[in-house]
XYZ file of C-alpha atoms in Angstrom:
779
model
C -21.258 3.763 21.478
C -19.790 0.993 23.610
C -20.470 -2.560 22.452
C -22.544 -4.534 24.934
C -21.177 -7.908 26.008
C -23.229 -11.087 25.627
C -24.596 -12.746 28.722
C -23.286 -16.204 29.680
C -26.541 -17.904 28.607
C -26.289 -16.251 25.173
C -22.730 -17.552 24.684
C -23.802 -21.086 25.636
C -26.715 -20.923 23.185
C -24.371 -19.785 20.387
C -22.076 -22.735 21.096
C -25.038 -25.117 20.928
C -26.225 -23.651 17.614
C -22.717 -23.936 16.185
C -22.525 -27.599 17.195
C -25.934 -28.186 15.633
C -24.668 -26.821 12.291
C -21.673 -29.170 12.440
C -23.924 -32.088 13.433
C -26.240 -31.469 10.445
C -23.351 -31.733 7.966
C -21.894 -34.744 9.800
C -25.298 -36.507 9.651
C -25.455 -35.906 5.880
C -21.930 -37.186 5.199
C -22.293 -40.333 7.361
C -25.661 -41.145 5.776
C -24.315 -40.861 2.247
C -21.365 -43.113 3.071
C -23.063 -45.768 5.225
C -26.636 -46.126 3.932
C -27.452 -48.057 0.697
C -28.144 -46.118 -2.551
C -31.773 -45.251 -3.306
C -31.494 -43.991 -6.903
C -33.800 -46.176 -9.035
C -32.756 -44.822 -12.432
C -30.785 -47.383 -14.456
C -28.004 -45.569 -16.214
C -26.641 -48.755 -17.756
C -23.473 -50.769 -17.299
C -19.867 -50.329 -18.263
C -16.680 -52.314 -17.969
C -13.370 -53.184 -19.576
C -13.589 -54.628 -23.051
C -12.256 -58.176 -22.641
C -11.787 -59.202 -26.298
C -8.534 -60.596 -27.592
C -6.192 -58.042 -29.164
C -3.409 -58.533 -31.680
C -0.762 -56.216 -33.034
C -0.484 -56.144 -36.837
C 3.214 -56.084 -37.720
C 4.811 -54.456 -40.791
C 4.995 -57.767 -42.661
C 1.274 -58.405 -42.159
C 1.658 -61.027 -39.430
C -0.032 -60.615 -36.070
C 1.083 -61.003 -32.510
C -1.119 -61.271 -29.405
C -0.868 -58.393 -26.927
C -2.253 -57.505 -23.518
C -4.519 -54.448 -23.165
C -3.598 -52.371 -21.296
C -0.003 -53.012 -22.257
C 2.923 -52.218 -24.547
C 3.354 -52.811 -28.272
C 6.612 -53.179 -30.148
C 7.359 -49.900 -31.951
C 9.667 -46.903 -32.172
C 8.775 -43.286 -31.400
C 7.037 -41.648 -34.333
C 5.922 -44.946 -35.947
C 2.298 -45.942 -36.458
C 1.018 -48.986 -34.544
C -2.007 -51.085 -35.549
C -3.954 -53.280 -33.132
C -7.087 -55.276 -33.913
C -9.860 -57.216 -32.223
C -13.043 -58.883 -33.479
C -16.266 -57.493 -32.074
C -18.748 -60.051 -30.622
C -21.544 -61.188 -32.948
C -24.231 -60.279 -30.396
C -23.000 -56.764 -29.720
C -25.646 -54.062 -29.268
C -25.470 -50.299 -29.711
C -22.764 -49.309 -27.249
C -19.989 -46.754 -26.652
C -16.256 -47.370 -26.359
C -13.618 -45.176 -24.679
C -9.838 -45.352 -24.883
C -7.369 -42.880 -23.396
C -4.896 -41.240 -25.746
C -1.493 -40.976 -24.099
C 0.015 -38.194 -26.256
C -1.075 -40.270 -29.249
C -2.838 -39.631 -32.557
C -5.673 -42.088 -33.188
C -7.512 -43.532 -36.208
C -10.267 -45.966 -35.221
C -11.919 -48.232 -37.840
C -14.892 -50.581 -37.573
C -14.557 -52.836 -40.574
C -13.360 -50.498 -43.324
C -15.226 -47.477 -41.926
C -13.228 -44.724 -40.176
C -15.309 -44.292 -37.049
C -13.110 -41.815 -35.114
C -9.955 -39.767 -35.677
C -8.095 -37.797 -33.004
C -5.079 -35.461 -33.254
C -4.284 -31.991 -31.849
C -1.037 -31.436 -33.752
C -2.706 -29.002 -36.161
C -4.678 -27.072 -33.506
C -2.084 -26.627 -30.760
C 0.348 -23.632 -30.843
C 3.470 -25.790 -30.542
C 4.632 -29.260 -29.545
C 5.203 -32.580 -31.300
C 2.587 -34.775 -29.579
C -1.180 -34.649 -29.121
C -2.806 -33.928 -25.778
C -3.726 -36.733 -23.398
C -7.501 -37.231 -23.435
C -10.339 -39.779 -23.545
C -11.406 -40.724 -27.076
C -15.046 -41.860 -27.349
C -16.549 -43.746 -30.314
C -19.755 -45.682 -30.942
C -20.304 -49.272 -32.091
C -23.695 -50.421 -33.393
C -25.646 -53.667 -33.439
C -24.895 -54.371 -37.106
C -21.149 -54.087 -36.366
C -21.221 -57.571 -34.742
C -18.392 -59.803 -36.005
C -16.519 -56.909 -37.643
C -12.876 -56.064 -36.974
C -12.195 -53.142 -34.655
C -8.872 -51.632 -35.793
C -7.055 -48.915 -33.853
C -4.065 -47.161 -35.404
C -2.044 -44.847 -33.183
C 1.249 -43.000 -33.191
C 3.243 -40.830 -30.775
C 6.645 -39.188 -30.813
C 7.029 -39.772 -27.070
C 7.816 -42.478 -24.545
C 4.136 -43.493 -24.793
C 4.601 -44.493 -28.456
C 3.584 -48.143 -27.989
C 1.418 -47.882 -24.889
C -2.225 -49.013 -25.089
C -4.457 -47.880 -22.239
C -7.632 -49.555 -20.973
C -10.490 -49.886 -23.440
C -13.889 -49.366 -21.806
C -17.280 -50.274 -23.215
C -20.780 -49.544 -21.959
C -23.568 -47.001 -21.982
C -22.273 -43.496 -22.739
C -23.793 -42.109 -19.547
C -22.254 -44.929 -17.524
C -18.808 -44.187 -18.949
C -19.211 -40.547 -17.997
C -20.382 -41.481 -14.509
C -17.338 -43.681 -14.029
C -14.973 -40.835 -14.950
C -16.834 -38.393 -12.689
C -16.935 -40.889 -9.792
C -13.198 -41.539 -9.977
C -11.855 -38.060 -10.708
C -14.440 -35.504 -9.537
C -13.311 -35.635 -5.857
C -9.791 -34.479 -6.711
C -11.206 -31.814 -9.064
C -13.552 -30.510 -6.347
C -10.666 -30.401 -3.865
C -8.545 -28.529 -6.407
C -11.268 -25.950 -7.077
C -11.802 -25.456 -3.361
C -8.062 -25.006 -2.861
C -7.994 -22.489 -5.733
C -10.649 -20.415 -3.958
C -8.695 -20.708 -0.700
C -5.485 -19.618 -2.427
C -7.143 -16.631 -4.082
C -8.791 -15.636 -0.782
C -5.485 -15.897 1.104
C -3.658 -13.815 -1.517
C -6.363 -11.129 -1.644
C -6.557 -10.991 2.154
C -2.770 -10.710 2.372
C -2.778 -7.791 -0.088
C -5.528 -6.051 1.904
C -3.643 -6.562 5.187
C -0.457 -5.306 3.505
C -2.126 -2.032 2.508
C -4.014 -1.651 5.807
C -1.032 -2.199 8.088
C 1.727 -1.031 5.697
C 3.683 -4.242 6.295
C 4.782 -7.149 4.152
C 2.604 -10.243 4.653
C 4.564 -13.467 4.138
C 1.348 -15.456 3.696
C 0.920 -13.868 0.255
C 3.593 -16.264 -1.035
C 1.701 -19.238 0.415
C -1.525 -18.042 -1.190
C 0.271 -17.858 -4.539
C 1.711 -21.338 -3.965
C -1.750 -22.784 -3.356
C -3.068 -21.044 -6.489
C -0.289 -22.681 -8.535
C -0.770 -26.140 -6.975
C -4.565 -26.122 -7.332
C -4.344 -24.799 -10.897
C -1.971 -27.655 -11.682
C -4.436 -30.165 -10.218
C -7.296 -28.757 -12.293
C -5.180 -28.727 -15.455
C -4.011 -32.311 -14.835
C -7.473 -33.647 -14.004
C -8.806 -36.375 -16.310
C -11.976 -34.321 -16.451
C -10.242 -31.359 -18.066
C -11.645 -32.178 -21.522
C -15.128 -31.542 -20.105
C -14.069 -28.231 -18.492
C -11.757 -26.503 -20.969
C -12.554 -25.961 -24.656
C -8.856 -26.409 -25.528
C -7.299 -29.278 -23.576
C -3.822 -28.556 -24.937
C -3.697 -25.154 -23.255
C -4.844 -26.784 -19.997
C -1.984 -29.283 -20.256
C 0.522 -26.486 -20.872
C -0.870 -24.625 -17.871
C -0.288 -27.696 -15.713
C 3.361 -27.892 -16.736
C 3.908 -24.159 -16.172
C 2.341 -24.429 -12.716
C 4.516 -27.366 -11.617
C 7.631 -25.604 -12.964
C 6.814 -22.392 -11.046
C 5.484 -24.024 -7.862
C 8.823 -24.144 -5.958
C 9.227 -20.341 -6.178
C 6.422 -19.096 -3.836
C 7.142 -21.844 -1.300
C 10.860 -20.977 -1.308
C 10.046 -17.251 -1.088
C 7.764 -17.897 1.892
C 10.360 -19.944 3.763
C 13.047 -17.374 2.986
C 10.907 -14.671 4.636
C 9.980 -16.885 7.579
C 13.663 -17.692 8.159
C 14.487 -13.964 7.901
C 16.728 -14.410 4.842
C 19.354 -16.366 6.787
C 19.650 -18.835 3.899
C 18.851 -16.491 1.047
C 21.688 -17.855 -1.146
C 20.192 -21.350 -1.090
C 16.714 -20.047 -1.885
C 18.153 -17.748 -4.554
C 19.538 -20.872 -6.224
C 15.976 -22.280 -6.275
C 14.670 -19.027 -7.816
C 17.312 -19.229 -10.550
C 16.663 -22.935 -11.158
C 12.910 -22.306 -11.484
C 13.445 -19.446 -13.951
C 15.958 -21.404 -16.068
C 13.784 -24.532 -16.059
C 10.717 -22.541 -17.122
C 12.501 -20.697 -19.949
C 14.526 -23.693 -21.171
C 11.627 -26.165 -20.947
C 9.334 -23.847 -22.884
C 12.005 -23.219 -25.516
C 12.579 -26.951 -26.041
C 8.809 -27.502 -26.316
C 8.332 -24.681 -28.841
C 11.278 -25.876 -30.948
C 9.897 -29.450 -30.711
C 13.223 -30.723 -29.397
C 11.924 -32.037 -26.092
C 8.319 -32.317 -24.938
C 7.134 -30.961 -21.572
C 6.578 -34.587 -20.526
C 10.203 -35.376 -21.240
C 11.548 -32.431 -19.214
C 9.112 -32.923 -16.309
C 11.803 -34.773 -14.346
C 13.751 -31.499 -13.977
C 10.774 -29.880 -12.198
C 10.560 -32.831 -9.828
C 14.308 -32.610 -9.113
C 13.950 -28.889 -8.258
C 11.051 -29.696 -5.926
C 13.199 -32.406 -4.327
C 16.088 -29.959 -3.897
C 13.719 -27.457 -2.269
C 12.539 -30.119 0.163
C 16.168 -30.918 1.027
C 17.042 -27.223 1.505
C 14.023 -26.645 3.719
C 14.830 -29.761 5.758
C 18.460 -28.771 6.249
C 17.678 -25.155 7.129
C 15.022 -26.159 9.657
C 17.511 -28.563 11.269
C 20.107 -25.763 11.403
C 17.555 -23.376 12.907
C 16.640 -26.024 15.466
C 20.312 -26.336 16.464
C 20.713 -22.551 16.766
C 17.355 -21.997 18.497
C 15.712 -20.022 15.658
C 13.023 -22.612 14.988
C 11.047 -21.465 18.026
C 10.202 -18.366 15.977
C 8.251 -20.519 13.504
C 7.704 -23.912 15.151
C 4.187 -24.166 13.673
C 5.629 -23.664 10.164
C 8.133 -26.464 10.803
C 5.271 -28.838 11.598
C 3.429 -27.722 8.483
C 6.568 -28.286 6.423
C 6.705 -31.941 7.464
C 3.152 -32.375 6.135
C 4.063 -30.539 2.912
C 7.188 -32.643 2.463
C 5.256 -35.889 2.852
C 2.604 -34.609 0.446
C 5.226 -33.602 -2.133
C 7.008 -36.958 -1.942
C 3.667 -38.762 -2.216
C 2.751 -36.710 -5.273
C 6.001 -37.485 -7.082
C 5.631 -41.187 -6.304
C 2.043 -41.230 -7.628
C 3.143 -39.584 -10.886
C 5.673 -42.330 -11.557
C 3.397 -45.231 -10.595
C 0.745 -43.715 -12.917
C -1.916 -43.474 -10.192
C -3.999 -40.675 -11.686
C -7.228 -41.214 -9.717
C -5.865 -39.331 -6.694
C -3.549 -37.091 -8.697
C -2.685 -33.933 -6.716
C -4.499 -34.872 -3.512
C -1.353 -35.695 -1.432
C 0.249 -32.361 -2.386
C -2.948 -30.449 -1.663
C -3.369 -32.092 1.739
C 0.234 -31.158 2.564
C -0.397 -27.587 1.415
C -3.575 -27.383 3.503
C -1.695 -28.333 6.665
C 1.128 -25.962 5.731
C -1.392 -23.189 5.081
C -3.103 -23.727 8.440
C 0.192 -23.493 10.310
C 1.250 -20.507 8.211
C -2.107 -18.868 8.885
C -1.636 -19.361 12.630
C 1.715 -17.615 12.459
C 0.440 -14.804 10.234
C -2.584 -14.235 12.479
C -0.214 -13.914 15.421
C 1.963 -11.447 13.481
C -1.058 -9.395 12.355
C -2.250 -9.170 15.967
C 1.210 -8.007 16.982
C 1.296 -5.449 14.130
C -2.189 -4.282 15.090
C -1.106 -3.835 18.695
C 1.977 -1.909 17.568
C -0.190 0.191 15.246
C -2.661 0.973 18.024
C 0.225 1.790 20.337
C 1.769 4.046 17.668
C -1.594 5.787 17.169
C -1.941 6.229 20.921
C 1.606 7.601 21.139
C 0.921 9.899 18.157
C -2.287 11.117 19.771
C -0.505 11.658 23.083
C 2.249 13.491 21.217
C -0.301 15.702 19.477
C -2.027 16.479 22.757
C 1.335 17.147 24.399
C 2.393 19.469 21.576
C -0.937 21.292 21.704
C -0.584 21.686 25.454
C 3.054 22.750 25.249
C 2.268 25.152 22.410
C -0.395 26.738 24.610
C 1.781 26.812 27.725
C 4.809 28.305 25.914
C 2.992 30.766 23.679
C 0.867 32.149 26.516
C 3.789 33.749 28.431
C 5.424 34.794 25.142
C 2.151 36.516 24.282
C 2.324 38.401 27.566
C 5.983 39.342 27.042
C 5.503 40.517 23.463
C 2.216 42.242 24.259
C 3.617 44.180 27.193
C 6.736 44.960 25.185
C 4.558 46.362 22.405
C 2.965 48.710 24.933
C 6.432 49.882 26.070
C 7.380 50.622 22.466
C 4.109 52.512 21.968
C 4.151 54.583 25.138
C 7.816 55.082 26.115
C 9.728 58.080 24.792
C 13.049 57.245 26.496
C 15.679 56.087 24.024
C 17.327 53.547 26.381
C 13.979 52.010 27.304
C 12.935 51.689 23.670
C 16.303 50.076 22.858
C 15.792 47.530 25.639
C 12.250 46.856 24.388
C 13.514 46.430 20.835
C 16.052 43.823 22.032
C 13.303 42.021 23.944
C 11.172 42.018 20.796
C 13.972 40.511 18.672
C 14.720 37.848 21.296
C 11.009 37.000 21.514
C 10.812 36.648 17.735
C 13.803 34.280 17.774
C 12.194 32.216 20.541
C 8.895 32.157 18.661
C 10.699 31.073 15.496
C 12.349 28.174 17.339
C 8.991 27.061 18.715
C 7.433 27.268 15.266
C 10.267 25.160 13.809
C 9.724 22.432 16.396
C 5.966 22.443 15.813
C 6.419 22.364 12.018
C 8.780 19.399 12.294
C 6.296 17.597 14.535
C 3.516 18.167 11.989
C 5.712 16.856 9.157
C 6.712 13.733 11.107
C 3.077 13.073 12.035
C 2.003 13.492 8.399
C -0.339 16.329 9.373
C 1.313 19.092 7.384
C -1.026 20.041 4.553
C -0.089 21.823 1.342
C -2.874 24.343 0.675
C -2.752 25.620 -2.888
C -4.346 28.906 -3.950
C -3.754 31.724 -6.443
C -1.160 34.272 -5.307
C 0.774 37.286 -6.570
C 4.337 36.256 -7.429
C 5.662 39.774 -6.778
C 3.904 40.078 -3.404
C 5.306 36.743 -2.279
C 8.864 37.704 -3.216
C 8.629 41.181 -1.644
C 7.230 39.678 1.569
C 10.193 37.295 1.794
C 12.717 40.054 1.053
C 11.208 42.577 3.461
C 11.316 39.947 6.200
C 15.101 39.641 5.969
C 16.236 43.166 5.084
C 16.116 44.435 8.674
C 18.232 41.527 9.985
C 20.729 41.975 7.140
C 20.935 45.700 7.838
C 21.847 45.058 11.486
C 24.884 43.045 10.264
C 25.737 45.573 7.521
C 25.032 42.954 4.845
C 23.850 43.920 1.386
C 20.679 42.216 0.144
C 20.884 41.765 -3.632
C 17.996 40.797 -5.871
C 18.226 39.053 -9.246
C 14.540 38.730 -10.103
C 13.279 37.793 -13.568
C 10.653 40.452 -14.297
C 8.997 38.185 -16.891
C 7.842 35.754 -14.214
C 4.064 35.129 -14.433
C 2.143 37.693 -12.381
C -0.131 35.113 -10.707
C 0.723 31.512 -9.822
C -1.165 28.762 -8.032
C 0.558 27.035 -5.128
C 1.074 27.215 -1.368
C 2.244 30.800 -0.980
C 2.676 30.519 2.795
C 4.982 27.492 2.534
C 7.020 28.964 -0.329
C 7.460 32.140 1.704
C 8.508 30.001 4.671
C 11.095 28.211 2.494
C 12.534 31.539 1.338
C 12.522 32.928 4.879
C 14.401 29.844 6.141
C 17.014 30.035 3.383
C 17.473 33.815 3.646
C 17.635 33.696 7.462
C 20.164 30.898 7.262
C 22.275 32.925 4.810
C 22.245 36.031 7.013
C 22.940 33.953 10.098
C 26.152 32.433 8.689
C 27.412 35.502 6.787
C 29.475 38.142 8.607
C 30.540 40.327 5.675
C 29.468 40.701 2.085
C 26.024 40.038 0.713
C 23.031 37.754 0.426
C 21.495 37.388 -3.051
C 18.001 36.161 -3.915
C 17.495 34.883 -7.464
C 14.029 34.076 -8.846
C 13.373 32.652 -12.299
C 10.894 30.395 -14.050
C 11.263 27.398 -16.329
C 8.557 25.911 -18.529
C 8.931 22.225 -19.306
C 6.790 19.466 -20.823
C 5.545 18.472 -17.368
C 4.674 22.032 -16.323
C 6.075 25.300 -14.972
C 8.779 25.350 -12.282
C 9.521 28.298 -10.004
C 13.296 28.440 -9.542
C 14.579 30.159 -6.420
C 18.177 30.473 -5.269
C 19.822 32.075 -2.225
C 23.548 32.864 -2.541
C 25.676 34.134 0.339
C 29.300 35.096 0.948
C 29.398 33.349 4.311
C 31.578 30.749 5.960
C 30.630 27.935 3.562
C 30.183 24.226 4.205
C 32.783 21.454 4.029
C 32.161 18.730 1.384
C 32.056 15.989 4.010
C 29.261 17.863 5.835
C 26.961 18.345 2.842
C 25.359 14.900 3.250
C 24.261 15.753 6.805
C 23.164 19.298 5.990
C 19.436 18.519 5.869
C 19.377 16.094 8.833
C 17.134 16.963 11.766
C 18.746 18.644 14.803
C 22.159 18.671 13.077
C 24.357 21.747 13.379
C 27.654 21.529 11.517
C 30.985 22.536 13.072
C 29.343 23.210 16.435
C 32.501 24.598 18.027
C 32.865 27.191 15.279
C 29.159 28.069 15.174
C 28.337 27.880 18.882
C 27.463 31.592 19.047
C 24.884 31.333 16.250
C 21.353 30.786 17.491
C 19.213 27.943 16.128
C 18.191 24.318 16.573
C 19.362 22.812 13.295
C 15.763 22.353 12.146
C 15.360 25.078 9.522
C 17.017 23.312 6.590
C 15.465 19.958 7.457
C 12.008 21.546 7.462
C 12.805 23.403 4.231
C 13.805 20.209 2.429
C 10.673 18.369 3.565
C 8.433 21.297 2.597
C 9.993 21.400 -0.880
C 9.591 17.645 -1.355
C 5.996 17.722 -0.080
C 5.260 20.192 -2.879
C 6.890 17.910 -5.459
C 10.021 20.005 -5.774
C 13.744 19.586 -5.213
C 16.510 21.381 -3.340
C 20.250 21.303 -4.015
C 23.246 23.057 -2.491
C 26.755 23.970 -3.599
C 29.282 25.396 -1.190
C 32.929 26.201 -0.666
C 34.484 26.795 2.737
C 35.391 30.444 3.189
C 33.573 31.629 0.059
C 29.905 30.925 0.715
C 26.962 28.705 -0.230
C 24.188 28.603 -2.799
C 20.861 26.874 -2.131
C 18.718 26.201 -5.230
C 15.040 25.242 -5.096
C 12.702 24.134 -7.892
C 8.976 23.929 -7.130
C 6.248 23.031 -9.658
C 3.544 25.718 -9.852
C 0.522 26.355 -12.069
C 0.425 29.536 -14.130
C -2.800 31.489 -13.632
C -1.844 34.793 -15.275
C 1.025 34.750 -17.795
C 1.380 38.545 -17.724
C 4.908 39.570 -16.692
C 4.932 40.649 -13.061
C 7.338 43.534 -13.738
C 9.844 45.113 -11.395
C 9.516 44.610 -7.644
C 10.258 48.311 -7.226
C 7.234 49.233 -9.353
C 4.583 50.939 -7.321
C 1.845 48.867 -8.880
C 3.497 45.526 -8.378
C 3.095 45.149 -4.692
C 0.008 47.274 -4.232
C -2.065 45.298 -1.746
C -5.648 44.483 -2.493
C -8.356 46.053 -0.410
C -8.659 42.912 1.693
C -4.889 42.863 2.275
C -4.415 46.532 3.147
C -3.194 46.928 6.692
C -5.423 49.080 8.866
C -2.902 51.462 10.464
C -5.275 53.867 12.202
C -8.294 51.690 12.955
C -10.626 53.296 15.501
C -14.159 52.306 16.516
C -15.203 54.399 19.556
C -18.802 53.165 19.354
C -17.963 49.446 19.089
C -18.269 47.028 22.004
C -15.930 44.016 22.266
C -15.918 41.159 24.789
C -12.569 39.445 25.518
C -12.802 35.970 27.117
C -9.671 34.388 28.640
C -8.916 32.560 31.905
C -5.436 34.141 32.073
C -5.537 37.598 33.676
C -2.234 38.643 32.105
C -3.639 37.831 28.653
C -6.706 39.940 29.390
C -4.487 42.831 30.409
C -2.320 42.486 27.269
C -5.286 42.400 24.914
C -6.934 45.277 26.744
C -3.832 47.411 26.315
C -3.449 46.433 22.648
C -7.037 47.495 22.015
C -6.564 50.927 23.626
C -5.759 52.763 20.417
C -8.891 51.388 18.738
C -10.944 53.344 21.356
C -13.392 50.409 21.495
C -15.412 49.674 24.644
C -13.796 46.512 26.047
C -15.362 44.111 28.574
C -13.585 41.091 30.053
C -14.811 37.588 31.036
C -12.623 35.180 33.047
C -14.233 31.949 31.781
C -16.896 30.513 29.498
C -19.713 30.668 32.065
C -19.148 34.356 32.724
C -19.101 34.940 28.971
C -22.516 33.265 28.600
C -23.971 35.379 31.404
C -22.589 38.642 30.010
C -23.748 37.925 26.455
C -27.306 37.401 27.717
C -27.301 40.899 29.186
C -25.394 42.956 26.618
C -25.061 43.048 22.838
C -21.456 43.082 21.529
C -20.115 43.830 18.066
C -17.425 41.130 18.298
C -16.186 38.534 20.799
C -12.537 37.470 21.173
C -12.486 34.082 22.916
C -9.622 31.912 24.179
C -9.891 28.182 23.448
C -8.097 26.384 26.273
C -10.069 27.417 29.348
C -11.522 25.364 32.208
C -14.908 23.823 31.397
C -16.560 24.984 29.336
C -13.635 25.675 27.022
C -13.833 28.141 24.139
C -15.327 25.650 21.636
C -17.973 24.446 24.112
C -18.798 28.039 25.066
C -19.299 28.923 21.381
C -21.662 25.962 20.891
C -23.680 26.905 23.997
C -23.853 30.506 22.801
C -25.103 29.514 19.346
C -27.611 27.064 20.843
C -29.244 29.750 23.034
C -31.903 31.289 20.797
C -32.611 34.019 23.410
C -29.005 35.158 23.653
C -28.479 38.729 22.446
C -25.226 37.670 20.741
C -26.576 34.667 18.875
C -25.149 35.969 15.582
C -22.262 38.065 16.916
C -18.910 37.204 15.210
C -16.666 35.147 17.518
C -12.914 35.085 16.892
C -10.887 32.341 18.561
C -7.718 33.392 20.380
C -5.441 30.432 20.881
C -1.886 29.480 21.674
C -2.569 26.058 20.117
C -0.651 26.200 16.828
C -0.284 22.425 16.243
C -1.667 21.005 13.003
C -4.048 22.815 10.692
C -6.013 24.265 13.583
C -7.425 27.264 11.733
C -9.546 25.035 9.484
C -10.714 23.007 12.471
C -11.763 26.129 14.373
C -13.699 27.418 11.368
C -15.432 24.017 11.128
C -16.435 24.375 14.791
C -18.243 27.632 13.927
C -15.753 30.388 14.758
C -15.730 33.355 12.382
C -11.988 33.881 12.513
C -8.695 32.684 13.981
C -6.028 34.720 15.754
C -2.963 32.852 17.086
C -0.936 33.881 20.105
C 1.339 35.751 20.419
C -1.088 38.261 18.961
C -0.065 40.124 15.831
C -1.546 43.591 16.375
C -1.899 44.322 12.670
C -3.749 41.026 12.057
C -6.008 41.675 15.018
C -6.929 45.134 13.780
C -7.601 43.761 10.284
C -10.053 41.250 11.734
C -11.707 43.925 13.877
C -12.090 46.226 10.873
C -13.687 43.365 8.932
C -16.438 42.604 11.452
C -17.010 45.897 13.322
């Protein structure tokens, strides 16, 4: 059903509603920022502890220090600082930030708090950065607060701010300062995951690589790093150490997806430079982790290398964009270039903030740069997806047009061939003159060659369109082999060639596979062998091989023909290729047979190989996986019981039905005449209809035993006529079997016709034996 378009008023109303949604959120944000707070609950106060601090030296003397500030010490040595708590202190909480330091906190002589992750973390020589909370009570007034700390890092003597206040107020301060960056990071993580998932979906839908997948992965890494580096991580993750490690891994790996994205965008023009970044990232990640595990260098100490790699990536991207601008390539991705500027500024800002120790807005500059980069990348990807979609729709339209063209051409070509072969059949039946029968026999052979060429072209078209189906069913191994051999013996006899058979009689009697396609493969190989062999023989070998992954039917066709040069073997299975055309110009064919054979074998999961020597002949070997249904040995092909057809397969050689009435429907008068003549020996009463309407009128008046109906007729066509016939409850032929006659042999049409309601399928040119089998089944 066609989608109805909105009226102009409806579009305007939708715009207004959209603006109202935006206005509602804008009103909320402005109100929260501008208007005074209304929360009446007093959560208490907090602030920096402003007492005087001293460092206790090794000799017991003290020295005044500033907090926050640095103490005199060496890495790995314990530092002691002290302060005297006010006499009027009340129950209150303190917080100090551990900077890779172990802590022991005493109030008087009482150990009030101890912090270390050395024993709980998988590797590393320093504890994880975190806030350490401890409580002080009213009766602690006037006591000494002593903090002992140690770190085997550059933070060994650093003392961070010491906060005091209500516990809830301390928490609120941390949330107020660091929650915005955490929320942004979580939002960016969702965006990154969404972009990556969407890119994967688009990749599978349109069968094309989506560059934006790399950007999605980059955003996942950057946002994960922000979350892992957040000062709120100790309230999110049960093990803060693992979160810290994650942050370092993310920042080490971050350059890779961004470099990979730019490499794709720039169409691999500078792949060597980006390859250097890939290698640097891999080496940095492996080496940094190794040094951390062996406790030689901490992740914090090797972090500079990650920042240098990011800086190098920024330089490479800058230089390559400048080069592309000079050479005119940048117009292919101008939006990405703009996004890169934002990403570059964000990356530089992030590195600067790390070294000035501004953790409140940690990660925000990089994320803002990535957001702009993502938007520009998304614009480009959306444009590419639209282009791919247009190409896909165009390809589908071309494929559909091709299918319709092939169906039409199949009908147009097969219809006159049907007339030629049908009339020729009547000459062979009725003429007694030897010369006339010889001419008719030549016409028949030429028609079969022409029909074979048409079938090859149609098969190739089905394979290229992906419409060739492998239909597996149980079949008699002996029957299949005898059918293939009998099909070639007459042609070999005309050239005085001997057909040899080397058949393993222990082959399973019944296999499961596509018998029709395997027979077609053998026919192609045997025909090819006869075609290129002037003297000698053609040998068919059939064996079986059981392996761990199943049973394989092994077929080989050996000839004593002209052979194939080594340099031509690579092109042997190419489409429309005929080797040594000057030498083989008198041999009929299109060069499609072997190409089709190879693709049929591969579609069935098999393989085909060839060995050949010029002047001595060729050997084609095929292996096709099959399922054994009956392991009983099939026996000799010459055995009378081996190839005895089943009742359903037995050809009806003398079918007669003098009391039966058949209606033939076709808009082509020559076809009607051919079918009428072919039905003569059945002695059936035959009526003819020139179109679907006449068929409907005749079936209302007379009861028929069977109806043979052409498909491609003027309206109504054969399918429509069948539906109208079945819909007419008063029609005398409501349940009469209807067999479709069609020259449309493109695709798996038989199944489609049966789905439409036909009782059988008979392709043109008409095979008399098949037609009489169908008649005997229903009459």
